[in-house]
Short mmCIF file of N, CA, C and O and ligand atoms in Angstrom, two decimals:
data_model
loop_
_atom_site.label_atom_id
_atom_site.label_comp_id
_atom_site.label_asym_id
_atom_site.label_seq_id
_atom_site.Cartn_x
_atom_site.Cartn_y
_atom_site.Cartn_z
N MET B 1 -17.19 39.13 -24.34
CA MET B 1 -17.61 38.49 -23.13
C MET B 1 -16.55 38.17 -22.18
O MET B 1 -15.65 37.43 -22.57
N SER B 2 -16.49 38.53 -20.90
CA SER B 2 -15.46 38.08 -20.07
C SER B 2 -15.71 36.80 -19.47
O SER B 2 -16.70 36.27 -19.68
N THR B 3 -14.57 36.17 -19.20
CA THR B 3 -14.60 34.77 -18.81
C THR B 3 -13.98 34.52 -17.30
O THR B 3 -13.14 35.40 -16.83
N ILE B 4 -14.03 33.26 -16.86
CA ILE B 4 -13.59 32.86 -15.71
C ILE B 4 -13.08 31.44 -15.81
O ILE B 4 -13.53 30.83 -16.56
N ASN B 5 -11.72 31.23 -15.29
CA ASN B 5 -11.08 30.11 -15.47
C ASN B 5 -11.47 28.99 -14.36
O ASN B 5 -11.56 29.33 -13.21
N VAL B 6 -11.78 27.84 -14.95
CA VAL B 6 -12.60 26.79 -14.05
C VAL B 6 -11.54 25.63 -14.03
O VAL B 6 -11.12 25.08 -15.05
N ASN B 7 -11.24 24.98 -12.89
CA ASN B 7 -10.54 23.70 -12.66
C ASN B 7 -11.47 22.89 -11.83
O ASN B 7 -11.82 23.20 -10.82
N VAL B 8 -11.73 21.59 -12.33
CA VAL B 8 -12.41 20.58 -11.46
C VAL B 8 -11.25 19.48 -11.36
O VAL B 8 -10.70 19.05 -12.17
N VAL B 9 -10.96 19.40 -10.03
CA VAL B 9 -9.86 18.44 -9.74
C VAL B 9 -10.48 17.41 -8.66
O VAL B 9 -11.21 17.83 -7.80
N THR B 10 -9.92 16.19 -8.85
CA THR B 10 -10.32 15.14 -7.87
C THR B 10 -9.00 14.38 -7.48
O THR B 10 -7.99 14.79 -7.88
N PRO B 11 -9.12 13.55 -6.39
CA PRO B 11 -7.92 12.83 -5.96
C PRO B 11 -7.26 11.96 -7.20
O PRO B 11 -6.01 11.75 -7.07
N ASP B 12 -8.06 11.69 -8.23
CA ASP B 12 -7.42 10.98 -9.41
C ASP B 12 -6.77 11.95 -10.37
O ASP B 12 -6.28 11.40 -11.38
N GLY B 13 -7.04 13.17 -10.31
CA GLY B 13 -6.38 14.14 -11.15
C GLY B 13 -7.42 15.13 -11.72
O GLY B 13 -8.50 15.25 -11.20
N ALA B 14 -6.89 16.02 -12.76
CA ALA B 14 -7.81 17.04 -13.18
C ALA B 14 -8.93 16.46 -14.07
O ALA B 14 -8.62 15.48 -14.93
N ILE B 15 -10.11 17.07 -14.05
CA ILE B 15 -11.27 16.45 -14.88
C ILE B 15 -11.73 17.34 -15.91
O ILE B 15 -11.92 17.10 -16.97
N TYR B 16 -11.59 18.79 -15.56
CA TYR B 16 -11.92 19.81 -16.48
C TYR B 16 -11.02 21.04 -16.05
O TYR B 16 -10.83 21.42 -15.01
N GLU B 17 -10.64 21.62 -17.29
CA GLU B 17 -9.97 22.96 -17.17
C GLU B 17 -10.51 23.74 -18.28
O GLU B 17 -10.48 23.33 -19.45
N GLY B 18 -10.85 24.92 -18.16
CA GLY B 18 -11.25 25.95 -19.29
C GLY B 18 -11.84 27.18 -18.84
O GLY B 18 -12.05 27.50 -17.65
N ASP B 19 -11.97 28.14 -19.73
CA ASP B 19 -12.54 29.51 -19.47
C ASP B 19 -13.93 29.41 -19.94
O ASP B 19 -14.14 28.99 -20.99
N VAL B 20 -14.82 29.92 -18.89
CA VAL B 20 -16.23 29.87 -19.14
C VAL B 20 -16.81 31.17 -18.79
O VAL B 20 -16.22 32.00 -18.04
N GLU B 21 -18.10 31.37 -19.15
CA GLU B 21 -18.78 32.76 -18.99
C GLU B 21 -19.40 32.68 -17.61
O GLU B 21 -19.77 33.68 -16.95
N MET B 22 -19.84 31.47 -17.30
CA MET B 22 -20.71 31.29 -16.05
C MET B 22 -20.52 29.79 -15.42
O MET B 22 -20.55 28.85 -16.25
N VAL B 23 -20.48 29.63 -14.16
CA VAL B 23 -20.48 28.36 -13.62
C VAL B 23 -21.69 28.32 -12.58
O VAL B 23 -21.99 29.29 -11.87
N SER B 24 -22.32 27.30 -12.69
CA SER B 24 -23.41 26.93 -11.62
C SER B 24 -23.09 25.76 -10.93
O SER B 24 -22.75 24.70 -11.61
N ALA B 25 -23.21 25.68 -9.62
CA ALA B 25 -22.84 24.59 -8.75
C ALA B 25 -23.85 24.58 -7.60
O ALA B 25 -24.26 25.72 -7.11
N ARG B 26 -24.09 23.45 -7.03
CA ARG B 26 -24.96 23.28 -5.94
C ARG B 26 -24.00 23.25 -4.61
O ARG B 26 -23.50 22.39 -4.41
N SER B 27 -24.15 24.38 -3.80
CA SER B 27 -23.40 24.28 -2.45
C SER B 27 -24.44 23.73 -1.52
O SER B 27 -25.53 23.66 -1.78
N GLN B 28 -23.93 23.41 -0.28
CA GLN B 28 -24.80 22.81 0.49
C GLN B 28 -25.74 23.81 1.13
O GLN B 28 -26.83 23.42 1.79
N SER B 29 -25.51 25.21 0.96
CA SER B 29 -26.52 26.13 1.28
C SER B 29 -27.36 26.66 0.10
O SER B 29 -28.00 27.62 0.31
N GLY B 30 -27.15 26.05 -1.00
CA GLY B 30 -28.07 26.56 -2.27
C GLY B 30 -27.29 26.62 -3.36
O GLY B 30 -26.11 26.44 -3.39
N GLU B 31 -28.02 26.91 -4.53
CA GLU B 31 -27.39 27.05 -5.83
C GLU B 31 -26.46 28.19 -5.93
O GLU B 31 -26.99 29.36 -5.48
N LEU B 32 -25.36 28.08 -6.42
CA LEU B 32 -24.44 29.17 -6.67
C LEU B 32 -24.31 29.60 -8.17
O LEU B 32 -24.15 28.58 -9.04
N GLY B 33 -24.48 30.76 -8.69
CA GLY B 33 -24.23 31.07 -10.09
C GLY B 33 -23.15 32.18 -9.98
O GLY B 33 -23.25 33.12 -9.32
N ILE B 34 -22.05 31.66 -10.65
CA ILE B 34 -20.72 32.46 -10.60
C ILE B 34 -20.46 33.04 -11.95
O ILE B 34 -20.23 32.35 -12.75
N LEU B 35 -20.33 34.46 -12.04
CA LEU B 35 -19.70 35.09 -13.17
C LEU B 35 -18.52 35.74 -12.77
O LEU B 35 -18.05 35.80 -11.61
N PRO B 36 -17.67 36.12 -13.87
CA PRO B 36 -16.48 36.58 -13.70
C PRO B 36 -16.61 37.96 -12.77
O PRO B 36 -17.46 38.65 -12.79
N GLY B 37 -15.66 38.00 -11.90
CA GLY B 37 -15.60 39.16 -10.91
C GLY B 37 -16.35 38.96 -9.62
O GLY B 37 -16.49 39.68 -8.80
N HIS B 38 -16.71 37.65 -9.45
CA HIS B 38 -17.59 37.07 -8.27
C HIS B 38 -16.65 37.33 -6.98
O HIS B 38 -15.51 37.27 -6.83
N VAL B 39 -17.27 37.77 -5.83
CA VAL B 39 -16.60 37.81 -4.60
C VAL B 39 -16.04 36.53 -4.19
O VAL B 39 -16.58 35.56 -4.44
N PRO B 40 -14.76 36.56 -3.52
CA PRO B 40 -14.23 35.37 -3.13
C PRO B 40 -15.03 34.57 -2.05
O PRO B 40 -15.58 35.28 -1.27
N LEU B 41 -15.01 33.31 -2.13
CA LEU B 41 -15.73 32.42 -1.18
C LEU B 41 -15.21 31.10 -1.39
O LEU B 41 -14.65 30.61 -2.33
N VAL B 42 -15.51 30.24 -0.27
CA VAL B 42 -15.22 28.89 -0.14
C VAL B 42 -16.46 28.25 0.32
O VAL B 42 -16.98 28.84 1.44
N ALA B 43 -16.93 27.26 -0.24
CA ALA B 43 -18.20 26.58 0.23
C ALA B 43 -18.21 25.11 0.04
O ALA B 43 -17.57 24.63 -1.08
N PRO B 44 -18.74 24.28 0.91
CA PRO B 44 -18.85 22.86 0.64
C PRO B 44 -19.95 22.59 -0.34
O PRO B 44 -20.92 23.32 -0.50
N LEU B 45 -19.52 21.61 -1.18
CA LEU B 45 -20.62 21.25 -2.36
C LEU B 45 -21.47 20.04 -2.08
O LEU B 45 -21.08 19.12 -1.48
N SER B 46 -22.69 20.18 -2.55
CA SER B 46 -23.51 18.92 -2.54
C SER B 46 -23.23 18.08 -3.63
O SER B 46 -22.54 18.39 -4.65
N VAL B 47 -23.92 16.84 -3.77
CA VAL B 47 -23.61 16.08 -4.93
C VAL B 47 -24.72 16.67 -5.87
O VAL B 47 -25.75 16.97 -5.75
N GLY B 48 -24.13 16.79 -7.16
CA GLY B 48 -24.89 17.41 -8.20
C GLY B 48 -24.17 17.68 -9.50
O GLY B 48 -22.97 17.44 -9.59
N ALA B 49 -24.82 18.21 -10.53
CA ALA B 49 -24.25 18.53 -11.91
C ALA B 49 -23.79 20.02 -11.67
O ALA B 49 -24.49 20.79 -11.31
N VAL B 50 -22.41 20.21 -12.02
CA VAL B 50 -21.83 21.54 -12.25
C VAL B 50 -22.14 21.93 -13.69
O VAL B 50 -21.78 21.00 -14.60
N ARG B 51 -22.66 23.12 -14.01
CA ARG B 51 -22.88 23.61 -15.23
C ARG B 51 -21.98 24.60 -15.68
O ARG B 51 -21.65 25.62 -15.01
N LEU B 52 -21.35 24.45 -16.98
CA LEU B 52 -20.18 25.38 -17.32
C LEU B 52 -20.75 25.93 -18.68
O LEU B 52 -20.82 25.22 -19.69
N LYS B 53 -21.02 27.24 -18.79
CA LYS B 53 -21.58 27.93 -19.89
C LYS B 53 -20.59 28.83 -20.60
O LYS B 53 -19.81 29.51 -20.01
N TYR B 54 -20.45 28.41 -21.87
CA TYR B 54 -19.57 29.16 -22.80
C TYR B 54 -20.18 29.32 -24.17
O TYR B 54 -20.54 28.24 -24.71
N GLU B 55 -20.39 30.58 -24.62
CA GLU B 55 -20.97 30.79 -25.93
C GLU B 55 -22.30 29.98 -26.23
O GLU B 55 -22.34 29.29 -27.05
N SER B 56 -23.17 30.12 -25.29
CA SER B 56 -24.42 29.47 -25.17
C SER B 56 -24.45 28.06 -25.25
O SER B 56 -25.53 27.29 -25.44
N ARG B 57 -23.31 27.45 -25.07
CA ARG B 57 -23.24 25.93 -24.89
C ARG B 57 -23.13 25.61 -23.41
O ARG B 57 -22.29 26.37 -22.54
N ILE B 58 -23.68 24.59 -22.89
CA ILE B 58 -23.44 24.16 -21.44
C ILE B 58 -22.91 22.88 -21.39
O ILE B 58 -23.39 21.98 -22.05
N ASN B 59 -21.70 22.75 -20.71
CA ASN B 59 -21.11 21.45 -20.40
C ASN B 59 -21.46 21.16 -18.95
O ASN B 59 -21.47 22.01 -18.15
N LEU B 60 -21.79 19.83 -18.85
CA LEU B 60 -22.10 19.37 -17.49
C LEU B 60 -20.89 18.49 -17.06
O LEU B 60 -20.29 17.64 -17.63
N VAL B 61 -20.73 18.64 -15.62
CA VAL B 61 -19.85 17.70 -14.92
C VAL B 61 -20.49 17.30 -13.59
O VAL B 61 -21.03 17.95 -13.00
N SER B 62 -20.59 15.85 -13.53
CA SER B 62 -21.17 15.31 -12.14
C SER B 62 -20.14 15.40 -11.14
O SER B 62 -18.80 15.01 -11.36
N VAL B 63 -20.50 16.00 -9.87
CA VAL B 63 -19.58 16.21 -8.91
C VAL B 63 -20.32 15.52 -7.65
O VAL B 63 -21.40 15.78 -7.24
N SER B 64 -19.43 14.83 -6.95
CA SER B 64 -19.81 14.01 -5.62
C SER B 64 -19.42 14.71 -4.48
O SER B 64 -18.41 14.07 -3.87
N GLY B 65 -19.75 15.86 -4.26
CA GLY B 65 -19.28 16.45 -3.01
C GLY B 65 -17.80 17.00 -3.02
O GLY B 65 -17.16 16.74 -4.02
N GLY B 66 -17.50 17.83 -2.14
CA GLY B 66 -16.16 18.47 -2.08
C GLY B 66 -16.32 19.95 -1.62
O GLY B 66 -17.30 20.27 -0.94
N PHE B 67 -15.42 20.61 -2.37
CA PHE B 67 -15.36 22.23 -2.04
C PHE B 67 -15.22 22.93 -3.24
O PHE B 67 -14.67 22.48 -4.33
N ILE B 68 -15.83 24.25 -3.21
CA ILE B 68 -15.69 25.13 -4.45
C ILE B 68 -14.99 26.27 -3.79
O ILE B 68 -15.37 26.71 -2.72
N GLU B 69 -13.82 26.77 -4.43
CA GLU B 69 -13.29 28.07 -4.11
C GLU B 69 -13.45 28.99 -5.30
O GLU B 69 -13.01 28.66 -6.36
N VAL B 70 -13.98 30.27 -4.93
CA VAL B 70 -14.25 31.10 -5.93
C VAL B 70 -13.31 32.35 -5.71
O VAL B 70 -13.13 32.88 -4.63
N ARG B 71 -12.52 32.68 -6.74
CA ARG B 71 -12.00 34.09 -6.81
C ARG B 71 -12.43 34.88 -8.03
O ARG B 71 -13.05 34.25 -8.83
N PRO B 72 -12.11 36.29 -8.04
CA PRO B 72 -12.78 37.05 -9.07
C PRO B 72 -12.46 36.45 -10.42
O PRO B 72 -13.38 36.52 -11.48
N ASP B 73 -11.27 35.86 -10.77
CA ASP B 73 -11.00 35.37 -12.04
C ASP B 73 -10.93 33.87 -12.21
O ASP B 73 -10.48 33.26 -13.18
N SER B 74 -11.17 33.13 -11.10
CA SER B 74 -11.03 31.74 -11.17
C SER B 74 -11.98 30.82 -10.28
O SER B 74 -12.39 31.48 -9.21
N VAL B 75 -12.23 29.74 -10.67
CA VAL B 75 -13.16 28.80 -9.78
C VAL B 75 -12.35 27.44 -9.76
O VAL B 75 -12.03 26.84 -10.71
N THR B 76 -12.05 26.93 -8.52
CA THR B 76 -11.65 25.70 -8.30
C THR B 76 -12.55 24.66 -7.56
O THR B 76 -13.05 25.20 -6.65
N ILE B 77 -12.76 23.65 -8.09
CA ILE B 77 -13.66 22.75 -7.48
C ILE B 77 -12.84 21.44 -7.20
O ILE B 77 -12.17 20.84 -8.17
N LEU B 78 -12.73 21.26 -5.86
CA LEU B 78 -11.97 19.97 -5.44
C LEU B 78 -13.08 19.05 -4.97
O LEU B 78 -13.83 19.22 -4.15
N ALA B 79 -13.25 18.02 -5.95
CA ALA B 79 -14.36 17.06 -5.72
C ALA B 79 -13.79 15.78 -5.12
O ALA B 79 -12.79 15.39 -5.47
N GLU B 80 -14.57 15.09 -4.43
CA GLU B 80 -14.37 13.75 -4.04
C GLU B 80 -14.33 12.83 -5.22
O GLU B 80 -13.59 11.96 -5.32
N ALA B 81 -15.29 13.01 -6.12
CA ALA B 81 -15.31 12.25 -7.36
C ALA B 81 -16.01 13.16 -8.39
O ALA B 81 -16.92 13.97 -8.07
N ALA B 82 -15.55 13.22 -9.66
CA ALA B 82 -16.21 13.97 -10.83
C ALA B 82 -16.02 13.29 -11.95
O ALA B 82 -14.91 12.58 -12.19
N GLU B 83 -16.99 13.49 -12.92
CA GLU B 83 -16.95 12.78 -14.23
C GLU B 83 -17.46 13.77 -15.35
O GLU B 83 -18.47 14.41 -15.18
N ASN B 84 -16.84 13.82 -16.53
CA ASN B 84 -17.35 14.31 -17.71
C ASN B 84 -18.49 13.41 -18.16
O ASN B 84 -18.38 12.26 -17.96
N PRO B 85 -19.35 13.89 -18.97
CA PRO B 85 -20.43 12.95 -19.48
C PRO B 85 -19.81 11.62 -20.22
O PRO B 85 -20.21 10.62 -20.13
N SER B 86 -18.70 11.94 -20.96
CA SER B 86 -18.11 10.76 -21.80
C SER B 86 -17.49 9.67 -20.87
O SER B 86 -17.15 8.48 -21.32
N GLU B 87 -17.18 10.06 -19.67
CA GLU B 87 -16.50 9.17 -18.84
C GLU B 87 -17.43 8.47 -17.85
O GLU B 87 -17.09 7.55 -17.13
N ILE B 88 -18.77 8.58 -18.03
CA ILE B 88 -19.67 7.99 -17.09
C ILE B 88 -20.14 6.60 -17.78
O ILE B 88 -20.61 6.55 -18.89
N ASP B 89 -19.90 5.61 -16.81
CA ASP B 89 -20.52 4.27 -17.15
C ASP B 89 -21.87 4.21 -16.82
O ASP B 89 -22.13 4.27 -15.64
N VAL B 90 -22.77 4.24 -17.74
CA VAL B 90 -24.31 4.34 -17.50
C VAL B 90 -24.77 3.15 -16.85
O VAL B 90 -25.52 3.17 -15.94
N GLU B 91 -24.15 1.90 -17.33
CA GLU B 91 -24.79 0.69 -16.68
C GLU B 91 -24.35 0.72 -15.21
O GLU B 91 -25.14 0.29 -14.33
N ARG B 92 -23.04 1.13 -15.04
CA ARG B 92 -22.61 1.10 -13.52
C ARG B 92 -23.62 2.08 -12.60
O ARG B 92 -23.95 1.72 -11.60
N ALA B 93 -23.83 3.20 -13.20
CA ALA B 93 -24.67 4.17 -12.49
C ALA B 93 -26.14 3.61 -12.27
O ALA B 93 -26.78 3.78 -11.33
N GLN B 94 -26.60 2.78 -13.32
CA GLN B 94 -27.95 2.27 -13.25
C GLN B 94 -28.00 1.24 -12.12
O GLN B 94 -28.91 1.16 -11.37
N ARG B 95 -26.88 0.43 -12.18
CA ARG B 95 -26.79 -0.57 -11.12
C ARG B 95 -26.79 0.05 -9.72
O ARG B 95 -27.37 -0.37 -8.79
N ALA B 96 -25.84 1.13 -9.57
CA ALA B 96 -25.66 1.74 -8.25
C ALA B 96 -27.15 2.39 -7.85
O ALA B 96 -27.47 2.36 -6.69
N LYS B 97 -27.86 2.82 -8.83
CA LYS B 97 -29.17 3.58 -8.52
C LYS B 97 -30.21 2.29 -7.96
O LYS B 97 -30.76 2.65 -6.98
N GLU B 98 -30.12 1.24 -8.71
CA GLU B 98 -31.06 0.16 -8.19
C GLU B 98 -30.63 -0.31 -6.75
O GLU B 98 -31.47 -0.58 -5.97
N ARG B 99 -29.21 -0.59 -6.69
CA ARG B 99 -28.89 -0.91 -5.23
C ARG B 99 -29.38 0.04 -4.23
O ARG B 99 -29.91 -0.32 -3.12
N ALA B 100 -29.18 1.32 -4.46
CA ALA B 100 -29.50 2.30 -3.43
C ALA B 100 -31.07 2.36 -3.30
O ALA B 100 -31.46 2.47 -2.10
N GLU B 101 -31.84 2.09 -4.26
CA GLU B 101 -33.32 2.21 -4.14
C GLU B 101 -33.81 0.92 -3.35
O GLU B 101 -34.63 1.06 -2.52
N ASP B 102 -33.05 -0.15 -3.56
CA ASP B 102 -33.39 -1.29 -2.74
C ASP B 102 -33.08 -1.12 -1.22
O ASP B 102 -33.81 -1.57 -0.43
N ARG B 103 -31.92 -0.51 -1.05
CA ARG B 103 -31.63 -0.16 0.35
C ARG B 103 -32.57 0.73 1.00
O ARG B 103 -32.84 0.57 2.16
N LEU B 104 -33.00 1.69 0.29
CA LEU B 104 -33.91 2.76 0.72
C LEU B 104 -35.31 1.91 1.06
O LEU B 104 -35.99 2.35 2.06
N ASP B 105 -35.68 1.13 0.24
CA ASP B 105 -36.80 0.34 0.65
C ASP B 105 -36.80 -0.45 1.90
O ASP B 105 -37.70 -0.62 2.57
N ARG B 106 -35.51 -0.80 2.31
CA ARG B 106 -35.36 -1.76 3.38
C ARG B 106 -35.03 -1.08 4.75
O ARG B 106 -35.45 -1.46 5.82
N ALA B 107 -34.39 0.09 4.50
CA ALA B 107 -33.91 0.78 5.75
C ALA B 107 -34.97 1.68 6.34
O ALA B 107 -35.94 1.99 5.63
N THR B 108 -34.83 1.93 7.63
CA THR B 108 -35.82 3.06 8.15
C THR B 108 -35.00 4.37 8.10
O THR B 108 -33.91 4.53 8.06
N GLN B 109 -35.95 5.42 8.21
CA GLN B 109 -35.41 6.75 7.77
C GLN B 109 -34.37 7.27 8.82
O GLN B 109 -33.62 8.20 8.42
N GLU B 110 -34.20 6.80 9.93
CA GLU B 110 -33.26 7.22 10.95
C GLU B 110 -31.98 6.49 10.69
O GLU B 110 -30.84 6.93 11.40
N ASP B 111 -31.75 5.37 10.04
CA ASP B 111 -30.68 4.57 9.77
C ASP B 111 -29.66 5.29 9.21
O ASP B 111 -29.91 6.12 8.27
N ILE B 112 -28.36 4.96 9.54
CA ILE B 112 -27.24 5.44 8.97
C ILE B 112 -27.14 4.87 7.53
O ILE B 112 -26.80 5.76 6.51
N ASP B 113 -27.67 3.72 7.26
CA ASP B 113 -27.61 2.92 6.08
C ASP B 113 -28.68 3.81 5.17
O ASP B 113 -28.44 3.83 3.93
N PHE B 114 -29.72 4.39 5.61
CA PHE B 114 -30.67 5.05 4.89
C PHE B 114 -30.07 6.32 4.25
O PHE B 114 -30.09 6.74 3.09
N LYS B 115 -29.26 7.14 5.08
CA LYS B 115 -28.65 8.18 4.76
C LYS B 115 -27.52 8.07 3.63
O LYS B 115 -27.42 8.75 2.63
N ARG B 116 -26.86 6.89 3.87
CA ARG B 116 -25.81 6.37 2.84
C ARG B 116 -26.40 6.14 1.57
O ARG B 116 -25.99 6.58 0.57
N ALA B 117 -27.53 5.38 1.68
CA ALA B 117 -28.29 4.95 0.48
C ALA B 117 -28.86 6.29 -0.42
O ALA B 117 -28.73 6.28 -1.51
N GLN B 118 -29.33 7.15 0.51
CA GLN B 118 -29.84 8.51 -0.12
C GLN B 118 -28.63 9.18 -1.04
O GLN B 118 -28.93 9.71 -2.01
N LEU B 119 -27.51 9.20 -0.45
CA LEU B 119 -26.38 9.88 -1.10
C LEU B 119 -25.96 9.00 -2.34
O LEU B 119 -25.61 9.58 -3.34
N ALA B 120 -25.88 7.79 -2.08
CA ALA B 120 -25.53 6.99 -3.22
C ALA B 120 -26.61 7.04 -4.37
O ALA B 120 -26.18 7.09 -5.59
N LEU B 121 -27.90 7.15 -4.00
CA LEU B 121 -28.94 7.35 -5.09
C LEU B 121 -28.68 8.72 -5.86
O LEU B 121 -28.72 8.77 -6.94
N LYS B 122 -28.31 9.70 -5.01
CA LYS B 122 -28.09 11.04 -5.46
C LYS B 122 -26.97 10.98 -6.42
O LYS B 122 -27.03 11.76 -7.63
N ARG B 123 -25.81 10.37 -6.13
CA ARG B 123 -24.74 10.24 -7.00
C ARG B 123 -25.00 9.48 -8.34
O ARG B 123 -24.75 10.09 -9.44
N ALA B 124 -25.69 8.39 -8.18
CA ALA B 124 -26.24 7.58 -9.32
C ALA B 124 -27.02 8.47 -10.33
O ALA B 124 -26.91 8.59 -11.48
N SER B 125 -28.06 9.25 -9.73
CA SER B 125 -29.01 9.95 -10.39
C SER B 125 -28.34 11.01 -11.14
O SER B 125 -28.70 11.47 -12.24
N THR B 126 -27.40 11.77 -10.40
CA THR B 126 -26.67 12.96 -11.09
C THR B 126 -25.82 12.32 -12.25
O THR B 126 -25.73 12.90 -13.19
N ARG B 127 -25.25 11.17 -12.11
CA ARG B 127 -24.36 10.58 -13.16
C ARG B 127 -25.26 10.24 -14.38
O ARG B 127 -24.81 10.59 -15.53
N LEU B 128 -26.48 9.75 -14.13
CA LEU B 128 -27.32 9.43 -15.31
C LEU B 128 -27.82 10.68 -15.93
O LEU B 128 -27.94 10.83 -17.26
N ASP B 129 -28.15 11.86 -15.16
CA ASP B 129 -28.60 13.05 -15.68
C ASP B 129 -27.45 13.67 -16.54
O ASP B 129 -27.73 14.18 -17.64
N VAL B 130 -26.35 13.74 -15.93
CA VAL B 130 -25.17 14.27 -16.79
C VAL B 130 -24.81 13.48 -18.11
O VAL B 130 -24.43 14.06 -19.09
N ALA B 131 -24.91 12.10 -17.85
CA ALA B 131 -24.74 11.33 -19.22
C ALA B 131 -25.95 11.46 -20.10
O ALA B 131 -25.76 10.89 -21.29
N GLY B 132 -26.96 12.20 -19.61
CA GLY B 132 -28.03 12.23 -20.53
C GLY B 132 -29.03 11.09 -20.52
O GLY B 132 -29.66 11.12 -21.67
N ARG B 133 -29.22 10.31 -19.68
CA ARG B 133 -30.12 9.25 -19.50
C ARG B 133 -31.28 9.55 -18.52
O ARG B 133 -31.02 10.28 -17.38
P1 ATP O 1 -20.41 2.60 -7.34
O1 ATP O 1 -21.37 2.09 -6.31
O2 ATP O 1 -20.92 2.27 -8.71
O3 ATP O 1 -18.85 2.45 -7.00
P2 ATP O 1 -20.31 5.31 -6.06
O4 ATP O 1 -21.29 6.40 -6.13
O5 ATP O 1 -20.30 4.61 -4.72
O6 ATP O 1 -20.73 4.13 -7.21
P3 ATP O 1 -17.93 6.82 -5.85
O7 ATP O 1 -17.52 6.39 -4.44
O8 ATP O 1 -18.66 8.24 -5.90
O9 ATP O 1 -18.77 5.67 -6.53
O10 ATP O 1 -16.73 6.92 -6.91
C1 ATP O 1 -15.61 6.08 -6.76
C2 ATP O 1 -14.91 6.14 -8.07
O11 ATP O 1 -15.59 5.57 -9.18
C3 ATP O 1 -14.63 7.68 -8.54
O12 ATP O 1 -13.43 7.73 -9.21
C4 ATP O 1 -15.76 7.99 -9.65
O13 ATP O 1 -15.40 8.81 -10.51
C5 ATP O 1 -15.97 6.58 -10.20
N1 ATP O 1 -17.27 6.16 -10.53
C6 ATP O 1 -18.36 5.90 -9.80
N2 ATP O 1 -19.46 5.71 -10.68
C7 ATP O 1 -19.19 5.72 -11.87
C8 ATP O 1 -19.69 5.66 -13.19
N3 ATP O 1 -20.97 5.33 -13.18
N4 ATP O 1 -19.03 5.98 -14.14
C9 ATP O 1 -17.78 6.30 -14.11
N5 ATP O 1 -17.02 6.44 -13.01
C10 ATP O 1 -17.67 6.08 -11.93
#
């Protein structure tokens, strides 16, 4: 089975490096499924879980926006923040989720605060999903 080399990098350093058979990531224009030999592209990423498949195992990494650069033999994800499941503080994510839900209850849909809270909720929910809660 051919593989593609993946790096997930944040301002704090490298989060993941490895050879995988397939990468799935959510770009701002939709879900990307990347196999070895994919055409080169650069795309902005949404907040979401990146799925890394190798020998029928799937590793998840939570990614909070950034960019993905695809080349035929490599994928680089430059993320604003990213965590492996073991790095996620579940209680912190739960608190962030509750805070965001509170703000969404109080803000009106046109508010900047509403949009910020929606993104914060998405980050927290993604972290909880990736941590398996
Ligand atoms: P919080 O409100 O809890 O800070 P946030 O979504 O605003 O959450 P970010 O701005 O996305 O946090 O991330 C700031 C830094 O904190 C990043 O390095 C990120 O990896 C880390 N981080 C945020 N939440 C968690 C968490 N639940 N577990 C581990 N690391 C986290």
